[in-house]
GROMACS .gro file of C-alpha atoms in nm:
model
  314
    1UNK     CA    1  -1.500  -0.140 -11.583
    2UNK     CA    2  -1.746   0.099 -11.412
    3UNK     CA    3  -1.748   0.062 -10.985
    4UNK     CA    4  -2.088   0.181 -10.872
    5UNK     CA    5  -2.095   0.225 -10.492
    6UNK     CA    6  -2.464   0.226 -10.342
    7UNK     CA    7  -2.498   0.453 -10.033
    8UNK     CA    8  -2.770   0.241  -9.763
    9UNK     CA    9  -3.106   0.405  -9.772
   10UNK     CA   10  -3.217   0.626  -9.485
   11UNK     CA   11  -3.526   0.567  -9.282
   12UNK     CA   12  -3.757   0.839  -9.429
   13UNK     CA   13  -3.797   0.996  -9.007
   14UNK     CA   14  -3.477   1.015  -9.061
   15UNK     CA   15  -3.481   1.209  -9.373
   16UNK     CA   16  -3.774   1.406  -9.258
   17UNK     CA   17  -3.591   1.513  -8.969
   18UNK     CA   18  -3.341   1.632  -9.090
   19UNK     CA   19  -3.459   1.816  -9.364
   20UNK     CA   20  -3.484   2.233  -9.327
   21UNK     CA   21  -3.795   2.336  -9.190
   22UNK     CA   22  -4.000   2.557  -9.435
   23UNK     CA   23  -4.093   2.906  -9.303
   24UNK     CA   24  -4.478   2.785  -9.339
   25UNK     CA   25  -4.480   2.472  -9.080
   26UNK     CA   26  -4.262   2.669  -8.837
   27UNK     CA   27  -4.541   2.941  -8.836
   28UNK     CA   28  -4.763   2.693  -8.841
   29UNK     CA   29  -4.581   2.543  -8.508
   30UNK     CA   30  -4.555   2.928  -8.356
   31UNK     CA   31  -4.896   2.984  -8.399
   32UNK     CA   32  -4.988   2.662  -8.181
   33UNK     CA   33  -4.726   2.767  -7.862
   34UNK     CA   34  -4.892   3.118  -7.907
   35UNK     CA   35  -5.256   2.967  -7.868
   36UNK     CA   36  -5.149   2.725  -7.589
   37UNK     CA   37  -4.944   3.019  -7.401
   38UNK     CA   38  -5.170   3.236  -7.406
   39UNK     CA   39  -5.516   3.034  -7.355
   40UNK     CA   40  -5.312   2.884  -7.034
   41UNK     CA   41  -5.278   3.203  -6.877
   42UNK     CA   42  -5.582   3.369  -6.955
   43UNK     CA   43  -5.759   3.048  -6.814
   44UNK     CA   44  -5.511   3.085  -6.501
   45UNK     CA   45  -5.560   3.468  -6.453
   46UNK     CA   46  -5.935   3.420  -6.437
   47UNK     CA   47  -5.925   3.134  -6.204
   48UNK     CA   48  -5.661   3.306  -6.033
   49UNK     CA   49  -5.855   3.626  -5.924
   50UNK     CA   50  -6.076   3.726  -5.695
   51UNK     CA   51  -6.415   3.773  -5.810
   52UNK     CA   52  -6.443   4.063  -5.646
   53UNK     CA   53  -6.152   4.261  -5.810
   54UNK     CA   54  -6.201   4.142  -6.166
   55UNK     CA   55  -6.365   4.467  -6.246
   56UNK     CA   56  -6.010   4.654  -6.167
   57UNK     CA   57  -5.762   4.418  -6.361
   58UNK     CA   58  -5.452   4.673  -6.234
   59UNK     CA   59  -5.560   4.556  -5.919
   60UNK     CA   60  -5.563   4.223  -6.026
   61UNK     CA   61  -5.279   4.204  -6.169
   62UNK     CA   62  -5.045   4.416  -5.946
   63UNK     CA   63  -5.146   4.141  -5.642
   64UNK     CA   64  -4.972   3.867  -5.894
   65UNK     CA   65  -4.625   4.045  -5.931
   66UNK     CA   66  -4.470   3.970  -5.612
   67UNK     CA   67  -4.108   3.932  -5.542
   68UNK     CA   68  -4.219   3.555  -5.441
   69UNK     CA   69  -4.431   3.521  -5.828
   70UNK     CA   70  -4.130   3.660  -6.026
   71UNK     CA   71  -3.885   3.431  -5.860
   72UNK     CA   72  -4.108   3.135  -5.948
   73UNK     CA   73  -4.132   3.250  -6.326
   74UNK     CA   74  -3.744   3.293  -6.330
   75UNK     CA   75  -3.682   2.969  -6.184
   76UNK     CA   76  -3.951   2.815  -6.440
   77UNK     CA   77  -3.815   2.976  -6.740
   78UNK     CA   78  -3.404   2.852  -6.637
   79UNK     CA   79  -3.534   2.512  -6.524
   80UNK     CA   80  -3.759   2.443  -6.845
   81UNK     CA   81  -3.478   2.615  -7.089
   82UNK     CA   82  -3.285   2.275  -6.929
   83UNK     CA   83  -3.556   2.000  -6.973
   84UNK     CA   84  -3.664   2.107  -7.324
   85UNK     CA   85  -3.283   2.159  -7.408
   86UNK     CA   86  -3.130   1.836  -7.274
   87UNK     CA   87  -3.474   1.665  -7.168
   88UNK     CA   88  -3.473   1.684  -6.819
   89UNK     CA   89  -3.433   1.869  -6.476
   90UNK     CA   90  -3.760   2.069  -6.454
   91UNK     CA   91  -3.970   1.904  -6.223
   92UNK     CA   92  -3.645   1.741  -6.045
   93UNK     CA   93  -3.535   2.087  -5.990
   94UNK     CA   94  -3.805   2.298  -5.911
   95UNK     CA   95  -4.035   2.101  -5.726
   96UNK     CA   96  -3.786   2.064  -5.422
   97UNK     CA   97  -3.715   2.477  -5.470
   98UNK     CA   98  -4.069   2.518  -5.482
   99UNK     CA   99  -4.104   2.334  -5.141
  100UNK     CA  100  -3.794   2.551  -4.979
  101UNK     CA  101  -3.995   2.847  -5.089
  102UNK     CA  102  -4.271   2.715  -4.828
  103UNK     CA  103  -4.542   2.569  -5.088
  104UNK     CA  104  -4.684   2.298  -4.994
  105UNK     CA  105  -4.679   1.939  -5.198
  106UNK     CA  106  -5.083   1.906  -5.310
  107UNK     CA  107  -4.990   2.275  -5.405
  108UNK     CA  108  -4.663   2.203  -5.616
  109UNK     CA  109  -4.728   1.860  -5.786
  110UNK     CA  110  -5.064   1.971  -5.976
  111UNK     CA  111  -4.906   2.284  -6.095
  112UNK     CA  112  -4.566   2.143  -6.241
  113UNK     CA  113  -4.783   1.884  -6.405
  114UNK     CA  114  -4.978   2.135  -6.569
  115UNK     CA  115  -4.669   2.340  -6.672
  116UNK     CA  116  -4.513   2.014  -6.752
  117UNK     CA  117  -4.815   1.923  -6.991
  118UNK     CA  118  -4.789   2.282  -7.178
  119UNK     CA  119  -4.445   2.275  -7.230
  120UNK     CA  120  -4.422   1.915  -7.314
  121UNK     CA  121  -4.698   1.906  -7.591
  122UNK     CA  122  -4.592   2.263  -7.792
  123UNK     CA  123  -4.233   2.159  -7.711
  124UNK     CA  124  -4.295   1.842  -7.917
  125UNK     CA  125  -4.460   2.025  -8.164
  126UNK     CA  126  -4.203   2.312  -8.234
  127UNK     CA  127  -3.918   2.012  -8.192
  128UNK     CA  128  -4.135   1.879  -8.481
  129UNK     CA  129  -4.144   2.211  -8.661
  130UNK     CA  130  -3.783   2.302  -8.648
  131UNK     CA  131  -3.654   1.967  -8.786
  132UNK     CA  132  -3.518   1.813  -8.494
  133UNK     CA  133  -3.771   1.486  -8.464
  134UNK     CA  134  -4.021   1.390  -8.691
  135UNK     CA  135  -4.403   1.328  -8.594
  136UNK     CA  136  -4.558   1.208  -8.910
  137UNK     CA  137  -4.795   0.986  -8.940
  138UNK     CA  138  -4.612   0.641  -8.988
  139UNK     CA  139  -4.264   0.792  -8.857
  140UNK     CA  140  -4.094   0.576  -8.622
  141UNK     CA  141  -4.047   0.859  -8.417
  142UNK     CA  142  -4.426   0.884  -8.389
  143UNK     CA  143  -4.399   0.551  -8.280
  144UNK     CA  144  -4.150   0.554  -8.023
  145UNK     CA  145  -4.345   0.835  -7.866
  146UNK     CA  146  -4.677   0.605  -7.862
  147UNK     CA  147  -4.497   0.331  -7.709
  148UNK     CA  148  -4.297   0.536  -7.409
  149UNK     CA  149  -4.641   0.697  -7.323
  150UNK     CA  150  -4.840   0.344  -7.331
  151UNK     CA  151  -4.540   0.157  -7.147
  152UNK     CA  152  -4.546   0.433  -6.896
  153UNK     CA  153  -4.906   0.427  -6.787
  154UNK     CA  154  -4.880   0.041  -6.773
  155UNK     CA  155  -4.576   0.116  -6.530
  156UNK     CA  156  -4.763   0.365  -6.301
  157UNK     CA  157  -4.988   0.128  -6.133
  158UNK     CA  158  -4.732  -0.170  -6.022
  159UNK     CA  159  -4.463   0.101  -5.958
  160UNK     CA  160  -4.674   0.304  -5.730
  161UNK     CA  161  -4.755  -0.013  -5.557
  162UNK     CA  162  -4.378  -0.071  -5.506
  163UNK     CA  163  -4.340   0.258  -5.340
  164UNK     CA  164  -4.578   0.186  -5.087
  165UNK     CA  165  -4.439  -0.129  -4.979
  166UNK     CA  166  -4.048  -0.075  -4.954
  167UNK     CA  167  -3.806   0.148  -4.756
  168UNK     CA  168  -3.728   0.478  -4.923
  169UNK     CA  169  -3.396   0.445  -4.894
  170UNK     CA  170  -3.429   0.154  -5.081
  171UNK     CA  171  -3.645   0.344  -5.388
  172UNK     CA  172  -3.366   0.640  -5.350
  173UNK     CA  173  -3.099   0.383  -5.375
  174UNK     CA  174  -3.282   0.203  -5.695
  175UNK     CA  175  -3.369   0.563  -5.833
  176UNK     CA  176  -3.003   0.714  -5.841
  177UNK     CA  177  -2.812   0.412  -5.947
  178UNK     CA  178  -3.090   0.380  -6.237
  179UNK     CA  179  -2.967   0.721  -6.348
  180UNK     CA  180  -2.653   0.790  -6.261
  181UNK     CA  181  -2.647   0.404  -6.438
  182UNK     CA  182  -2.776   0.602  -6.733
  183UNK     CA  183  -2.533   0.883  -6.768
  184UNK     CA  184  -2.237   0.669  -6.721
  185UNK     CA  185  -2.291   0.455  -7.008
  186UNK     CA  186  -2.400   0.800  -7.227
  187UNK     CA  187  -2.005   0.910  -7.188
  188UNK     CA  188  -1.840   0.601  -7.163
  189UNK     CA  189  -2.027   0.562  -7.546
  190UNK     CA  190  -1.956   0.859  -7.687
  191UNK     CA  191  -1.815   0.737  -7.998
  192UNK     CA  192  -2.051   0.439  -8.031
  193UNK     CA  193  -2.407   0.369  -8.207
  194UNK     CA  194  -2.636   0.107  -8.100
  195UNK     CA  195  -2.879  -0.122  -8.272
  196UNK     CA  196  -3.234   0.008  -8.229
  197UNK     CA  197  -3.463  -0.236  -8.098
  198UNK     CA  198  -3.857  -0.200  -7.994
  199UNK     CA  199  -3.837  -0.424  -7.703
  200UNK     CA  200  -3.541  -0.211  -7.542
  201UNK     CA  201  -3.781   0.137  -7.570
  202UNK     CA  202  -4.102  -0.034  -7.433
  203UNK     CA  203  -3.890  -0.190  -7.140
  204UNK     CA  204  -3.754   0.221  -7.168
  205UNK     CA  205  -4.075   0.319  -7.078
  206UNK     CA  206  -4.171   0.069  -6.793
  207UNK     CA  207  -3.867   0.125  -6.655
  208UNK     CA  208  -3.901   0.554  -6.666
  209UNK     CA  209  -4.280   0.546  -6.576
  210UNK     CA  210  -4.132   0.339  -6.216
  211UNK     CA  211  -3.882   0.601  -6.141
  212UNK     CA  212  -4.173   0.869  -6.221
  213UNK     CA  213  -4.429   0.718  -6.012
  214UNK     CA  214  -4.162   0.616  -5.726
  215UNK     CA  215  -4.008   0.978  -5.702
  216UNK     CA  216  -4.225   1.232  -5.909
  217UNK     CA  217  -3.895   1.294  -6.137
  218UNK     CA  218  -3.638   1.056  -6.305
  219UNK     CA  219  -3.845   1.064  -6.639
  220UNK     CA  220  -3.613   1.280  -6.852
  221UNK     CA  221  -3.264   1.135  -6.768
  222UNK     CA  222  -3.395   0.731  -6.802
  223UNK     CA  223  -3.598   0.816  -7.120
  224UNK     CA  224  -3.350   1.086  -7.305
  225UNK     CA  225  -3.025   0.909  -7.202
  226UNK     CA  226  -3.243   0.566  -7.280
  227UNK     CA  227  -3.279   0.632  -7.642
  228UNK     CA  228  -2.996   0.749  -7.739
  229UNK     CA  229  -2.850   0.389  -7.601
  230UNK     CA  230  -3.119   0.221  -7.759
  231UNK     CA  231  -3.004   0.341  -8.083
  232UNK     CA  232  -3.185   0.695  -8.147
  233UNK     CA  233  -3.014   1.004  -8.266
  234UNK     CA  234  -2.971   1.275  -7.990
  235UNK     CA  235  -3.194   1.562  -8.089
  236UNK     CA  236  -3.451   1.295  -8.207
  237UNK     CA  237  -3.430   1.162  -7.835
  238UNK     CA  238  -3.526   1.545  -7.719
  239UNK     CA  239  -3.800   1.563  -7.923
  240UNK     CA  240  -3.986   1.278  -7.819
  241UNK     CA  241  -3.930   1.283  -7.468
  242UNK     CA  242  -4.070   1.622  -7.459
  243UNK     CA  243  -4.411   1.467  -7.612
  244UNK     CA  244  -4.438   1.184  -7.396
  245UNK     CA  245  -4.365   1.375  -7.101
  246UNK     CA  246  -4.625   1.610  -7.168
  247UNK     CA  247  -4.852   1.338  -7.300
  248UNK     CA  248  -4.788   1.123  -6.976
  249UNK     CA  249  -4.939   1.428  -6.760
  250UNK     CA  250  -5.241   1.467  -6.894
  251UNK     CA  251  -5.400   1.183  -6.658
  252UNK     CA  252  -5.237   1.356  -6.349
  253UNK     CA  253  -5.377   1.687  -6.441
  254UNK     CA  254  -5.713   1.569  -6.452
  255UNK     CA  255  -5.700   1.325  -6.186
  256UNK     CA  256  -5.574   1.659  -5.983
  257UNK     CA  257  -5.818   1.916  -6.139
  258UNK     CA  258  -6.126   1.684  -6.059
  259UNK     CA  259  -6.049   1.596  -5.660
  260UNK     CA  260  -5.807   1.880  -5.576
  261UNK     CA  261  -5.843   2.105  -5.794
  262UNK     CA  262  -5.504   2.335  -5.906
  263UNK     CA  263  -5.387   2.623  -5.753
  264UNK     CA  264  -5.387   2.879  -6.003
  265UNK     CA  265  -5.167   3.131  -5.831
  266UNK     CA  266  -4.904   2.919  -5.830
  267UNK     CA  267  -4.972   2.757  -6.170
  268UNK     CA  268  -4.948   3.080  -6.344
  269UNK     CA  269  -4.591   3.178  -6.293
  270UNK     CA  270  -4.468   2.816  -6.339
  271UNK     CA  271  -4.647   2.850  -6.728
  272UNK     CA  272  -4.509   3.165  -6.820
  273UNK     CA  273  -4.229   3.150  -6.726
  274UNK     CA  274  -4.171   2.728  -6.865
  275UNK     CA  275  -4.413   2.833  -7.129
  276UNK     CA  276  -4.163   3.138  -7.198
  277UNK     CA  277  -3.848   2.954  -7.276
  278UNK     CA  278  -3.964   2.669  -7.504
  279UNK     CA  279  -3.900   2.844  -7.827
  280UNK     CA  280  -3.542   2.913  -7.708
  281UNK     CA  281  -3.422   2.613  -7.628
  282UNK     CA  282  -3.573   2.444  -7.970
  283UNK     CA  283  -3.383   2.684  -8.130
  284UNK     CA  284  -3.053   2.569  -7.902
  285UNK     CA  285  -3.095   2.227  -7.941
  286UNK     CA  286  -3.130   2.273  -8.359
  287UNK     CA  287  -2.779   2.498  -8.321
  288UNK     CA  288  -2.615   2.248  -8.138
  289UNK     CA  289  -2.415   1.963  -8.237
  290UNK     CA  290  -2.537   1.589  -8.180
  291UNK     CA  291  -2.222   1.538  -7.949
  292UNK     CA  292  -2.206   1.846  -7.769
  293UNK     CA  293  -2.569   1.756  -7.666
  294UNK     CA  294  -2.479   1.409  -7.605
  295UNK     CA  295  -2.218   1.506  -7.359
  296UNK     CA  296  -2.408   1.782  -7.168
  297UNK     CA  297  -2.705   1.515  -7.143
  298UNK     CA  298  -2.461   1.264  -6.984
  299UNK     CA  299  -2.332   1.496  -6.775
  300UNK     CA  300  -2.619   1.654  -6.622
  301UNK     CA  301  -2.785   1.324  -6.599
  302UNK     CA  302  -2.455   1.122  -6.383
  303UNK     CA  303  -2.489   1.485  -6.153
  304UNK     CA  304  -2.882   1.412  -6.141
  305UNK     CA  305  -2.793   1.046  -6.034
  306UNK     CA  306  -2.495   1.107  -5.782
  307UNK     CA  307  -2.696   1.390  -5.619
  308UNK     CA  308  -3.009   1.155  -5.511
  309UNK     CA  309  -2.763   0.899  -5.383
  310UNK     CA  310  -2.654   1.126  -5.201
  311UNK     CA  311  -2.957   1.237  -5.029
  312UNK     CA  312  -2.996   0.894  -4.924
  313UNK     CA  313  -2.681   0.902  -4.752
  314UNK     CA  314  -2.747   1.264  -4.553
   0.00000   0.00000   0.00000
Protein backbone atom coordinates (compact mmCIF):
# COMPACT_ATOMS: atom_id res chain seq x y z
CA UNK A 1 0.00 0.00 0.00
CA UNK A 2 1.28 3.34 -1.40
CA UNK A 3 1.79 6.33 1.63
CA UNK A 4 1.48 9.65 -0.14
CA UNK A 5 2.58 12.51 2.16
CA UNK A 6 1.19 16.06 1.01
CA UNK A 7 3.61 18.94 1.83
CA UNK A 8 1.06 22.29 3.04
CA UNK A 9 0.91 24.79 0.27
CA UNK A 10 2.87 28.02 0.52
CA UNK A 11 1.35 31.43 0.36
CA UNK A 12 2.34 32.45 -3.22
CA UNK A 13 4.35 36.05 -1.36
CA UNK A 14 5.88 33.56 0.05
CA UNK A 15 6.93 31.72 -2.96
CA UNK A 16 7.51 34.89 -4.80
CA UNK A 17 9.85 35.93 -2.30
CA UNK A 18 11.79 33.62 -2.20
CA UNK A 19 12.30 32.80 -5.57
CA UNK A 20 15.87 34.05 -7.39
CA UNK A 21 15.59 37.31 -8.76
CA UNK A 22 16.08 37.37 -12.62
CA UNK A 23 18.94 39.60 -13.88
CA UNK A 24 16.05 41.70 -15.81
CA UNK A 25 13.84 42.96 -12.64
CA UNK A 26 17.03 43.62 -10.66
CA UNK A 27 18.10 46.02 -13.52
CA UNK A 28 14.92 46.99 -13.70
CA UNK A 29 15.12 47.87 -9.72
CA UNK A 30 18.87 49.52 -10.33
CA UNK A 31 17.70 51.62 -12.86
CA UNK A 32 14.92 53.18 -10.45
CA UNK A 33 17.67 53.90 -7.28
CA UNK A 34 19.85 55.37 -10.16
CA UNK A 35 16.94 57.80 -11.32
CA UNK A 36 15.90 58.61 -7.71
CA UNK A 37 19.76 59.15 -6.62
CA UNK A 38 20.58 61.05 -8.97
CA UNK A 39 17.34 63.35 -9.70
CA UNK A 40 17.62 63.98 -5.67
CA UNK A 41 20.85 65.50 -5.90
CA UNK A 42 20.72 67.30 -8.96
CA UNK A 43 17.42 68.87 -7.56
CA UNK A 44 19.50 69.53 -4.20
CA UNK A 45 22.68 70.94 -5.92
CA UNK A 46 20.57 73.48 -7.78
CA UNK A 47 18.60 74.52 -4.84
CA UNK A 48 21.64 74.32 -2.95
CA UNK A 49 23.74 77.01 -4.83
CA UNK A 50 24.04 80.33 -5.04
CA UNK A 51 22.65 81.86 -8.00
CA UNK A 52 25.36 83.79 -8.41
CA UNK A 53 28.08 81.05 -8.72
CA UNK A 54 26.13 78.59 -10.85
CA UNK A 55 28.03 79.75 -13.83
CA UNK A 56 31.43 78.30 -12.11
CA UNK A 57 30.16 74.78 -10.88
CA UNK A 58 34.04 74.12 -9.40
CA UNK A 59 33.15 76.86 -7.38
CA UNK A 60 30.04 75.47 -6.58
CA UNK A 61 30.91 72.51 -5.79
CA UNK A 62 34.26 72.94 -3.92
CA UNK A 63 32.01 75.26 -1.19
CA UNK A 64 29.94 71.77 -0.60
CA UNK A 65 33.01 69.51 0.34
CA UNK A 66 33.70 70.62 3.73
CA UNK A 67 35.18 68.61 6.47
CA UNK A 68 31.61 69.35 8.24
CA UNK A 69 29.57 67.94 4.58
CA UNK A 70 31.77 64.77 4.36
CA UNK A 71 31.24 63.87 7.95
CA UNK A 72 27.47 64.17 7.44
CA UNK A 73 27.61 61.85 4.24
CA UNK A 74 29.77 59.29 6.27
CA UNK A 75 27.54 59.30 9.10
CA UNK A 76 24.46 58.98 6.53
CA UNK A 77 25.88 56.22 4.57
CA UNK A 78 26.91 53.96 8.23
CA UNK A 79 23.59 54.99 9.79
CA UNK A 80 21.32 54.07 6.66
CA UNK A 81 23.62 50.77 5.86
CA UNK A 82 21.89 49.96 9.62
CA UNK A 83 18.18 50.93 9.03
CA UNK A 84 17.91 49.35 5.55
CA UNK A 85 19.94 46.29 6.97
CA UNK A 86 18.12 45.60 10.24
CA UNK A 87 15.27 48.34 9.75
CA UNK A 88 16.12 50.86 11.99
CA UNK A 89 18.58 53.41 13.68
CA UNK A 90 18.85 56.15 10.99
CA UNK A 91 16.91 58.90 12.09
CA UNK A 92 17.35 57.67 15.92
CA UNK A 93 20.96 57.99 15.33
CA UNK A 94 21.70 60.78 13.31
CA UNK A 95 19.30 63.27 14.13
CA UNK A 96 20.73 63.71 17.78
CA UNK A 97 24.53 63.68 15.97
CA UNK A 98 23.24 66.05 13.63
CA UNK A 99 22.16 68.37 16.57
CA UNK A 100 25.78 67.86 18.45
CA UNK A 101 27.21 69.00 15.17
CA UNK A 102 25.30 72.47 15.93
CA UNK A 103 22.28 72.14 13.29
CA UNK A 104 19.47 73.24 14.34
CA UNK A 105 15.98 71.05 14.67
CA UNK A 106 13.61 72.90 11.72
CA UNK A 107 17.05 72.30 9.92
CA UNK A 108 17.51 68.46 10.74
CA UNK A 109 13.91 67.02 10.81
CA UNK A 110 12.94 68.13 7.07
CA UNK A 111 16.15 66.83 5.75
CA UNK A 112 16.21 63.22 7.40
CA UNK A 113 12.64 63.00 6.23
CA UNK A 114 13.59 63.63 2.84
CA UNK A 115 16.58 61.22 3.00
CA UNK A 116 14.32 58.95 4.88
CA UNK A 117 11.67 59.10 1.95
CA UNK A 118 14.53 58.28 -0.82
CA UNK A 119 15.95 55.59 0.87
CA UNK A 120 12.77 54.13 2.10
CA UNK A 121 10.88 53.99 -1.31
CA UNK A 122 14.06 52.53 -3.69
CA UNK A 123 14.97 50.49 -0.58
CA UNK A 124 11.53 48.82 -0.86
CA UNK A 125 11.87 48.53 -4.32
CA UNK A 126 15.40 46.84 -4.62
CA UNK A 127 14.19 44.66 -1.30
CA UNK A 128 11.48 43.79 -3.88
CA UNK A 129 13.96 43.20 -6.67
CA UNK A 130 16.43 41.05 -4.90
CA UNK A 131 13.85 38.55 -3.53
CA UNK A 132 13.72 39.42 -0.07
CA UNK A 133 9.78 40.71 0.16
CA UNK A 134 7.35 40.57 -2.36
CA UNK A 135 5.25 43.71 -3.65
CA UNK A 136 2.88 42.25 -6.11
CA UNK A 137 -0.20 43.20 -6.67
CA UNK A 138 -2.43 40.96 -4.33
CA UNK A 139 0.74 39.86 -2.13
CA UNK A 140 0.11 39.98 1.43
CA UNK A 141 3.18 41.68 1.77
CA UNK A 142 1.71 44.47 -0.36
CA UNK A 143 -0.83 44.43 2.07
CA UNK A 144 0.85 44.60 5.22
CA UNK A 145 2.69 47.58 3.84
CA UNK A 146 -0.82 49.39 3.00
CA UNK A 147 -2.06 48.74 6.34
CA UNK A 148 1.22 49.95 8.56
CA UNK A 149 1.21 53.18 6.40
CA UNK A 150 -2.78 53.78 6.82
CA UNK A 151 -2.65 52.72 10.66
CA UNK A 152 0.20 55.09 11.03
CA UNK A 153 -1.29 58.28 9.69
CA UNK A 154 -4.48 57.46 11.72
CA UNK A 155 -1.95 57.30 14.77
CA UNK A 156 -0.21 60.68 14.06
CA UNK A 157 -2.96 62.93 14.98
CA UNK A 158 -4.15 61.43 18.58
CA UNK A 159 -0.44 60.61 19.32
CA UNK A 160 0.80 64.05 18.69
CA UNK A 161 -1.97 65.22 20.84
CA UNK A 162 -0.64 62.94 23.64
CA UNK A 163 2.70 64.51 23.45
CA UNK A 164 1.49 67.78 24.10
CA UNK A 165 -0.38 67.02 27.09
CA UNK A 166 1.93 64.68 29.28
CA UNK A 167 5.38 64.90 30.98
CA UNK A 168 8.26 63.81 28.79
CA UNK A 169 9.55 61.73 31.06
CA UNK A 170 6.51 60.06 30.96
CA UNK A 171 6.56 59.68 26.77
CA UNK A 172 10.48 58.65 27.29
CA UNK A 173 9.43 56.17 29.86
CA UNK A 174 6.40 54.77 27.48
CA UNK A 175 8.85 55.06 24.39
CA UNK A 176 11.82 52.84 25.76
CA UNK A 177 9.88 50.21 27.56
CA UNK A 178 7.75 49.94 24.15
CA UNK A 179 11.05 48.98 22.55
CA UNK A 180 13.26 47.63 24.64
CA UNK A 181 9.60 45.58 25.27
CA UNK A 182 10.14 44.71 21.63
CA UNK A 183 13.62 43.37 21.51
CA UNK A 184 13.22 41.31 24.54
CA UNK A 185 10.55 39.21 23.29
CA UNK A 186 12.60 39.04 19.59
CA UNK A 187 15.45 36.88 21.64
CA UNK A 188 13.59 35.35 24.19
CA UNK A 189 11.63 33.79 20.72
CA UNK A 190 14.24 32.88 18.82
CA UNK A 191 13.23 29.47 18.12
CA UNK A 192 9.49 30.25 17.91
CA UNK A 193 6.90 31.23 14.98
CA UNK A 194 3.79 33.03 15.57
CA UNK A 195 0.35 32.99 14.06
CA UNK A 196 -0.07 35.92 11.69
CA UNK A 197 -2.98 37.93 12.36
CA UNK A 198 -4.28 41.39 10.60
CA UNK A 199 -5.54 42.91 13.70
CA UNK A 200 -2.02 42.48 15.52
CA UNK A 201 -0.17 44.56 12.33
CA UNK A 202 -2.86 47.37 12.17
CA UNK A 203 -2.66 47.74 16.08
CA UNK A 204 1.47 47.43 14.79
CA UNK A 205 1.02 50.41 13.07
CA UNK A 206 -1.02 52.61 15.58
CA UNK A 207 1.14 51.67 18.01
CA UNK A 208 4.67 52.65 15.76
CA UNK A 209 3.04 55.82 14.20
CA UNK A 210 2.64 57.00 18.42
CA UNK A 211 6.20 56.37 19.16
CA UNK A 212 7.02 58.26 15.70
CA UNK A 213 4.95 61.19 16.31
CA UNK A 214 5.86 61.25 20.25
CA UNK A 215 9.75 61.09 19.63
CA UNK A 216 10.55 61.55 15.82
CA UNK A 217 12.15 57.82 15.92
CA UNK A 218 10.94 54.44 17.38
CA UNK A 219 9.39 53.46 13.91
CA UNK A 220 11.91 50.79 12.83
CA UNK A 221 12.43 48.77 16.09
CA UNK A 222 8.27 48.62 16.97
CA UNK A 223 7.44 47.87 13.27
CA UNK A 224 10.55 45.40 12.23
CA UNK A 225 10.72 43.62 15.62
CA UNK A 226 6.60 43.86 15.42
CA UNK A 227 6.29 41.64 12.48
CA UNK A 228 8.41 39.27 12.93
CA UNK A 229 6.23 38.58 16.37
CA UNK A 230 3.23 38.93 14.53
CA UNK A 231 4.16 36.07 12.47
CA UNK A 232 6.26 37.51 9.35
CA UNK A 233 9.49 36.11 8.12
CA UNK A 234 12.58 38.33 8.97
CA UNK A 235 13.84 39.66 5.68
CA UNK A 236 10.12 40.03 4.63
CA UNK A 237 9.79 42.29 7.86
CA UNK A 238 12.89 44.51 6.31
CA UNK A 239 11.39 44.92 3.27
CA UNK A 240 8.27 46.36 4.20
CA UNK A 241 9.27 48.52 6.85
CA UNK A 242 11.57 50.16 4.53
CA UNK A 243 8.36 51.06 2.24
CA UNK A 244 6.21 52.24 4.83
CA UNK A 245 8.79 54.24 6.36
CA UNK A 246 9.49 55.96 3.30
CA UNK A 247 5.83 56.00 2.36
CA UNK A 248 4.91 57.48 5.89
CA UNK A 249 7.28 60.63 5.06
CA UNK A 250 5.95 61.77 2.22
CA UNK A 251 3.23 63.98 4.19
CA UNK A 252 6.10 65.44 6.41
CA UNK A 253 8.13 66.35 3.45
CA UNK A 254 5.54 68.30 1.97
CA UNK A 255 4.02 69.65 4.95
CA UNK A 256 7.89 70.90 5.50
CA UNK A 257 8.68 71.92 1.85
CA UNK A 258 5.41 74.10 1.67
CA UNK A 259 5.79 76.28 5.19
CA UNK A 260 9.53 75.80 5.85
CA UNK A 261 10.88 74.92 3.14
CA UNK A 262 14.21 72.29 3.30
CA UNK A 263 17.55 73.16 3.67
CA UNK A 264 19.27 71.86 0.82
CA UNK A 265 22.80 72.10 2.08
CA UNK A 266 22.18 69.94 4.60
CA UNK A 267 19.79 67.65 2.67
CA UNK A 268 22.35 66.86 0.16
CA UNK A 269 24.95 65.02 2.12
CA UNK A 270 22.28 63.17 4.20
CA UNK A 271 20.98 61.65 0.39
CA UNK A 272 24.17 60.67 -0.87
CA UNK A 273 25.51 59.44 1.46
CA UNK A 274 21.85 57.23 2.81
CA UNK A 275 21.12 57.18 -0.85
CA UNK A 276 24.78 55.60 -1.27
CA UNK A 277 24.48 52.56 0.89
CA UNK A 278 21.03 51.16 0.01
CA UNK A 279 22.20 48.76 -2.59
CA UNK A 280 24.69 47.34 -0.03
CA UNK A 281 22.80 46.53 2.59
CA UNK A 282 19.96 44.76 0.20
CA UNK A 283 22.60 42.81 -0.88
CA UNK A 284 23.58 42.01 3.10
CA UNK A 285 20.34 41.34 4.18
CA UNK A 286 19.75 38.68 0.96
CA UNK A 287 23.39 37.03 2.21
CA UNK A 288 22.34 36.76 5.55
CA UNK A 289 20.61 34.15 7.37
CA UNK A 290 16.92 34.67 8.77
CA UNK A 291 18.38 34.10 12.39
CA UNK A 292 21.48 35.88 12.26
CA UNK A 293 19.23 38.87 11.25
CA UNK A 294 16.76 38.04 13.79
CA UNK A 295 19.29 38.24 16.51
CA UNK A 296 21.18 41.41 15.41
CA UNK A 297 17.55 43.07 15.08
CA UNK A 298 16.81 42.08 18.72
CA UNK A 299 19.83 43.17 19.80
CA UNK A 300 20.18 46.49 18.42
CA UNK A 301 16.60 47.13 19.14
CA UNK A 302 16.80 46.07 23.44
CA UNK A 303 20.25 48.65 23.10
CA UNK A 304 17.82 51.23 21.24
CA UNK A 305 15.28 50.69 24.16
CA UNK A 306 17.67 50.61 27.30
CA UNK A 307 19.53 53.68 25.91
CA UNK A 308 16.26 56.09 25.90
CA UNK A 309 15.43 54.86 29.37
CA UNK A 310 18.26 55.88 30.18
CA UNK A 311 18.17 59.35 29.05
CA UNK A 312 15.22 59.71 31.11
CA UNK A 313 17.09 58.84 34.06
CA UNK A 314 20.31 61.40 33.34
Amino acid sequence: MTTHVFAEPRAPEIEQADRRPGNGRMRQMYFVWATFFLGAIGVLLVKAADPTVLEGLSATASSFLTWTVLATAAMAFVCEFIDSTLGMGYGTTLTPVLLLLGYEPLQVVPAVLLSELLTGITGGLLHHGAGNVCFHRGSRHLHVMLVLVAASVLGTAPAVYAATQLPAAVLKGFIGTVVLGVGVVLLATLNRTFRFSWSKVAGLGILAAVNKAISGGGYGPVVVGGQVVVGLETKNAIGITAMAEGATCIVGVVMYAVTLGIDARLALPLVVGAMGSVPLAVISVKAASARRLRIGIGVLTVILGVATLAKMIW
